[in-house]
Short mmCIF file of C-alpha atoms in Angstrom, two decimals:
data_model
loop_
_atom_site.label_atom_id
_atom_site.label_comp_id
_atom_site.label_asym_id
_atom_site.label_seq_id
_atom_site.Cartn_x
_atom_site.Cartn_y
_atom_site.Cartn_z
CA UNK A 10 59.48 253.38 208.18
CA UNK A 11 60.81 256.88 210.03
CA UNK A 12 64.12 258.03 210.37
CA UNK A 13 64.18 257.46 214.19
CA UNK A 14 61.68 254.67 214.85
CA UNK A 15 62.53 252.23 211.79
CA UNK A 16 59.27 250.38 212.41
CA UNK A 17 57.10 249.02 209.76
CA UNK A 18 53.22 249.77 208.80
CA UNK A 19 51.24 248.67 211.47
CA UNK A 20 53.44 247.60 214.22
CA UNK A 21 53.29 251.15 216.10
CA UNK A 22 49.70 251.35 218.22
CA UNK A 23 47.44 253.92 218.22
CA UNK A 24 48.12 254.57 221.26
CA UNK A 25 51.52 254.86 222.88
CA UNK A 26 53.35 255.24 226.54
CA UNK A 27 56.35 257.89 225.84
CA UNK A 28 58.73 257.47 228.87
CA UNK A 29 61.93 259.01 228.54
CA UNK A 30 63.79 256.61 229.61
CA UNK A 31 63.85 253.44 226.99
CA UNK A 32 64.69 251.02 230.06
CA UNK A 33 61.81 252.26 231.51
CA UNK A 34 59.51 251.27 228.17
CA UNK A 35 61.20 247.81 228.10
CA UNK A 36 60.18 247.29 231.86
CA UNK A 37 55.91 248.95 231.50
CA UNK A 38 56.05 246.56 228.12
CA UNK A 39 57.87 243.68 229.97
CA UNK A 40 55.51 244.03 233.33
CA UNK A 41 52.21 245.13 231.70
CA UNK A 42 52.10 243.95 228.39
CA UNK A 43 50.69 240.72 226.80
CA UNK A 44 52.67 239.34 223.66
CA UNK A 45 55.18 241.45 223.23
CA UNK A 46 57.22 242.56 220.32
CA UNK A 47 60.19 245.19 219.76
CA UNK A 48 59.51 247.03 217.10
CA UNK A 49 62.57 249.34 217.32
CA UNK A 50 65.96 249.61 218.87
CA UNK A 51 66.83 252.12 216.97
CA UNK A 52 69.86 254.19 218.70
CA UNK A 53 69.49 251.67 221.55
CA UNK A 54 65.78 253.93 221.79
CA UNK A 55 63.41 250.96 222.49
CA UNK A 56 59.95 250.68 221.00
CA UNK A 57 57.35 247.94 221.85
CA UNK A 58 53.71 247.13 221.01
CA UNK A 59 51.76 244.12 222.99
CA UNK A 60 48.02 243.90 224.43
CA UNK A 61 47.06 245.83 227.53
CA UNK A 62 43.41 244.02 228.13
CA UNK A 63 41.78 243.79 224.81
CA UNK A 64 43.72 247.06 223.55
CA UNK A 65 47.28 246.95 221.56
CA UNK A 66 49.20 249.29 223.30
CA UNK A 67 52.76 250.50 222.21
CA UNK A 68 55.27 251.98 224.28
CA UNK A 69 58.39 254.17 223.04
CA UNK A 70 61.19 255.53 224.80
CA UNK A 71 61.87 259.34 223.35
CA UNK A 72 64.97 260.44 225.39
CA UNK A 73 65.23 263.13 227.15
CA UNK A 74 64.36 267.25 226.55
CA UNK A 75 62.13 269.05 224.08
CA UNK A 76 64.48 268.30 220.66
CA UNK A 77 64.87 264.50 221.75
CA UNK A 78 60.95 264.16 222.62
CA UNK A 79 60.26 266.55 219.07
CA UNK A 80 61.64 263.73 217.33
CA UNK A 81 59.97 260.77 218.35
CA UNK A 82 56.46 262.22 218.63
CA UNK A 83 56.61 263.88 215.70
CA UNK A 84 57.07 260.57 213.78
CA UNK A 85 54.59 258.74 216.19
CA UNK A 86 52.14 260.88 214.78
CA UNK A 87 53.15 261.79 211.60
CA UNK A 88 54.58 258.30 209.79
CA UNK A 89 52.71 256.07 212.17
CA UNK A 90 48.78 257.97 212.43
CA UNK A 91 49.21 257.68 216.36
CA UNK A 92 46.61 259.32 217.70
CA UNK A 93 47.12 259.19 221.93
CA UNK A 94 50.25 259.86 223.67
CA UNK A 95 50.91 260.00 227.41
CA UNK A 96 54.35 260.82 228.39
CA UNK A 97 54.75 258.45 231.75
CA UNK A 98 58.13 260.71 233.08
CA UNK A 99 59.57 261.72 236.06
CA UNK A 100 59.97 265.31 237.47
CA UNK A 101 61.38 267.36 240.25
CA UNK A 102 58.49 269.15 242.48
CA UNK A 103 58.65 272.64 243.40
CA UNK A 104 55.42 272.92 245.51
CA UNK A 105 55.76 271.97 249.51
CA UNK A 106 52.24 270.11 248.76
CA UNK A 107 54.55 267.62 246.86
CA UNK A 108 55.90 264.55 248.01
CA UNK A 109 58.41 262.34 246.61
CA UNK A 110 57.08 259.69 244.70
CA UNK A 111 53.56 261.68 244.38
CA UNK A 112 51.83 261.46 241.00
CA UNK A 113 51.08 264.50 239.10
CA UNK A 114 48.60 265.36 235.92
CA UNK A 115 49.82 267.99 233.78
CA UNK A 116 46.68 270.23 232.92
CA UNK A 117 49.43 272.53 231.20
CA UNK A 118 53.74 272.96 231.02
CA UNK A 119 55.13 276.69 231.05
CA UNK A 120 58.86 276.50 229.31
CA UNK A 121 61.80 278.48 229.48
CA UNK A 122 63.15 276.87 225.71
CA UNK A 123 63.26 278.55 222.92
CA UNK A 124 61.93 276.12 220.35
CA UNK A 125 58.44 277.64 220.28
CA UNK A 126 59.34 280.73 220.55
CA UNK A 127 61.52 280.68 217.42
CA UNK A 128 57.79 278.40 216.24
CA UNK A 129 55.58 281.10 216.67
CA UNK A 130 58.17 283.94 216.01
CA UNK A 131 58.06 285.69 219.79
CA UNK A 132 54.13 284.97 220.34
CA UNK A 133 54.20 282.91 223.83
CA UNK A 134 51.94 279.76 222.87
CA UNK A 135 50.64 278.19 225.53
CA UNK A 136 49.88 274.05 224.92
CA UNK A 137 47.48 272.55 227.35
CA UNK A 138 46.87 268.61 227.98
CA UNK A 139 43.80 266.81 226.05
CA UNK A 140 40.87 267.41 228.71
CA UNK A 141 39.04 264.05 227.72
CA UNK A 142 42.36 262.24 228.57
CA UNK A 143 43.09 264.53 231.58
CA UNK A 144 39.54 263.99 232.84
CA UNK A 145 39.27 260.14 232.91
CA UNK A 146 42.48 260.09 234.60
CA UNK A 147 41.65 262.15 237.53
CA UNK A 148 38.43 259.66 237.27
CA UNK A 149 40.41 256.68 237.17
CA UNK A 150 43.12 257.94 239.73
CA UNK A 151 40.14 258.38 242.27
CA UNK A 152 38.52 255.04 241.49
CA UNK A 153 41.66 253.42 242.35
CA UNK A 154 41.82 255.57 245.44
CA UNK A 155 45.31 257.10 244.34
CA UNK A 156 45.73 260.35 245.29
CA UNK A 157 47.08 262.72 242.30
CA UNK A 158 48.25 266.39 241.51
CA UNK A 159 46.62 268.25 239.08
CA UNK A 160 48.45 271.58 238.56
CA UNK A 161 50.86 273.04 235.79
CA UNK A 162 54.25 271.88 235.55
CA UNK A 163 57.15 273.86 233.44
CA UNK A 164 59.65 271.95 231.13
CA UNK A 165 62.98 273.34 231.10
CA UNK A 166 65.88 272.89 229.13
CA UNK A 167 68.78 272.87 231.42
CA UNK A 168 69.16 269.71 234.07
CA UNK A 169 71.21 271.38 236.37
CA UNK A 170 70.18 275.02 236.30
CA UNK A 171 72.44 278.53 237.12
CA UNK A 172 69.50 279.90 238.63
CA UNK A 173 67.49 278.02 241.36
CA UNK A 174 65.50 280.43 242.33
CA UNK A 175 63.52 280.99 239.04
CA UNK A 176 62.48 277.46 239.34
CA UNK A 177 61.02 278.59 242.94
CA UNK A 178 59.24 281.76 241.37
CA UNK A 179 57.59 279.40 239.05
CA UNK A 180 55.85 277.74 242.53
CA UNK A 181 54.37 281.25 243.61
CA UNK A 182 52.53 280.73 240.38
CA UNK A 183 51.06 277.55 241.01
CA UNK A 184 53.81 275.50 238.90
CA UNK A 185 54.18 272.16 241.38
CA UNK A 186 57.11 270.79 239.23
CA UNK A 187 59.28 270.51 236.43
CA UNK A 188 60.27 268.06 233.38
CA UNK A 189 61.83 268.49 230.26
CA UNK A 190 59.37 267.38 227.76
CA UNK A 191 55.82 268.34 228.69
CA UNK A 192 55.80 271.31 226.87
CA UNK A 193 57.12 270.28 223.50
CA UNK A 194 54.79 266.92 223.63
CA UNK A 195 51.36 269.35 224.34
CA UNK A 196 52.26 271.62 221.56
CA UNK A 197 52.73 269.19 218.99
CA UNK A 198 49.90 267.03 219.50
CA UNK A 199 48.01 269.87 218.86
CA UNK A 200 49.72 270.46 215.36
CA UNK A 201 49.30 266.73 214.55
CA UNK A 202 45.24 266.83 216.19
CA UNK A 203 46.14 264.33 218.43
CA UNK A 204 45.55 264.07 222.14
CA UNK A 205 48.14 264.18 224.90
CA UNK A 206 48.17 263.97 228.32
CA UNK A 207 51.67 263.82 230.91
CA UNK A 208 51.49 261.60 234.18
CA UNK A 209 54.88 262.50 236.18
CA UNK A 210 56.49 260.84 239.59
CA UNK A 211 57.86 263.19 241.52
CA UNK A 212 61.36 261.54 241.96
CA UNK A 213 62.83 264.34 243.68
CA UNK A 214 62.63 267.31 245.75
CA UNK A 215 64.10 270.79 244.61
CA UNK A 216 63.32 272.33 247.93
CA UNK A 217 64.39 269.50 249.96
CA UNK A 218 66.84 267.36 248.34
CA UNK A 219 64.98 264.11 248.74
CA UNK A 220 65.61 262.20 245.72
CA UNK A 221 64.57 258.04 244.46
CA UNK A 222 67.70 255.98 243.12
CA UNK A 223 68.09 255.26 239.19
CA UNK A 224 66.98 252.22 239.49
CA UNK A 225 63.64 253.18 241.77
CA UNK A 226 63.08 255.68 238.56
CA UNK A 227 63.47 252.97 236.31
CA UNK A 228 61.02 250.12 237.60
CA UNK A 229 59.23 251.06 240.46
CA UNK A 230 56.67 254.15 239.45
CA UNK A 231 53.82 251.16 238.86
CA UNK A 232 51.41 253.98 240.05
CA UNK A 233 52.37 256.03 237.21
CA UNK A 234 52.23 253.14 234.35
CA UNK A 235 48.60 251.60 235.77
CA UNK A 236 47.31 255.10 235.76
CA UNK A 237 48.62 255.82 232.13
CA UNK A 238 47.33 252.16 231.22
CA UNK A 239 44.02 252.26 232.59
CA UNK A 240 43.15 255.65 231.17
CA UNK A 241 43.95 255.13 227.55
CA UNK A 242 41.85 251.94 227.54
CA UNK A 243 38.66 253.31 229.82
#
């Protein structure tokens, strides 16, 4: 039982959803899920495990930003032996090839936060998505006709950020959008020699202003969750 999680041996998948949002997890378990059970409400941070197909599949809410997502992957992995994580977020796009509500793979997340930098003492570590995971979802994603990004994305540490056009410096570079988690979720699953893989909504627009509601970001990104679901049990 972990600090954060409180679930017992064995009722933690394998395999695990990490939205930030724990309303979020309650609704993909709720919606997509076959015999459900809530493993954790732990800080009101949900946890569930049910049957996706023949697969048990949990999914756990981690918050949001790098220290909040540290803490619930790193017990995932560490107290629970999961081995598969996809974060199933939302993000802000940058690129003018974005549209809002357009679904984006993470081959790789750039950061501006300090917390591997004071890791690897100054040396700029760059964490990349699990290719195997990253490749059957652009695979599955065609299959099902549904047209995807697949580009670098940089998680940031500040919501509402002093400078604005940093975040639009990061496009000339080929950055299509932001988060706050990708970064810190890549670079541990490689510590913990697990794989990892971020599927992001774009539910707004930093260049235009076009933005979903809370509730839209809460239940409606079914794109999102039957990609994530279908590639961790291809």
């Amino acid at each position: 039982m972990s600090t954060h999680i409180g679930a017992a041996p064995g009722q933690v998948a394998d395999t695990v959803l990490l939205p930030g949002d724990p309303l979020r997890a309650q609704w993909i378990a709720q919606t997509y899920l076959r015999d459900v059970e809530c493993y954790s409400s732990v800080r009101n941070m949900l946890g569930f495990t049910g049957t996706y197909g023949d697969r048990r599949i949990s999914v756990q809410g981690t918050g949001m930003g790098h220290p909040s997502l540290a803490i619930y992957a790193t017990e995932l992995m560490a107290d629970y032996g999961v081995r598969t994580l996809v974060r199933v977020g939302s993000c802000g796009a940058l690129s003018e090839r974005l549209a809002v509500r357009d679904v984006v793979l993470a081959i790789t997340a750039s950061t501006d936060s300090a917390m591997n930098r004071i890791r690897f003492e100054g040396f700029d570590y760059a964490p990349a998505a699990d290719f195997g995971l990253l490749r059957t979802a652009a695979d599955v994603a065609r299959e099902r006709e549904l047209p995807i990004h697949v580009a670098g994305v940089a998680s940031i540490d500040s919501f509402y950020s002093d400078r604005p056009e940093l975040l639009l410096r990061l496009a000339d570079y080929g950055v299509v959008a932001v988060d706050m988690e990708t970064n810190m979720l890549y670079t541990l699953a490689a510590k913990f020699d697990a794989r990892a893989l971020t599927v992001l909504t774009v539910s707004d627009h930093i260049r235009t202003g076009e933005a979903t509601t809370a509730q839209e970001r809460e239940r409606t990104f079914t794109a999102m969750a039957e990609l994530a679901l279908e590639t961790v049990t291809a």
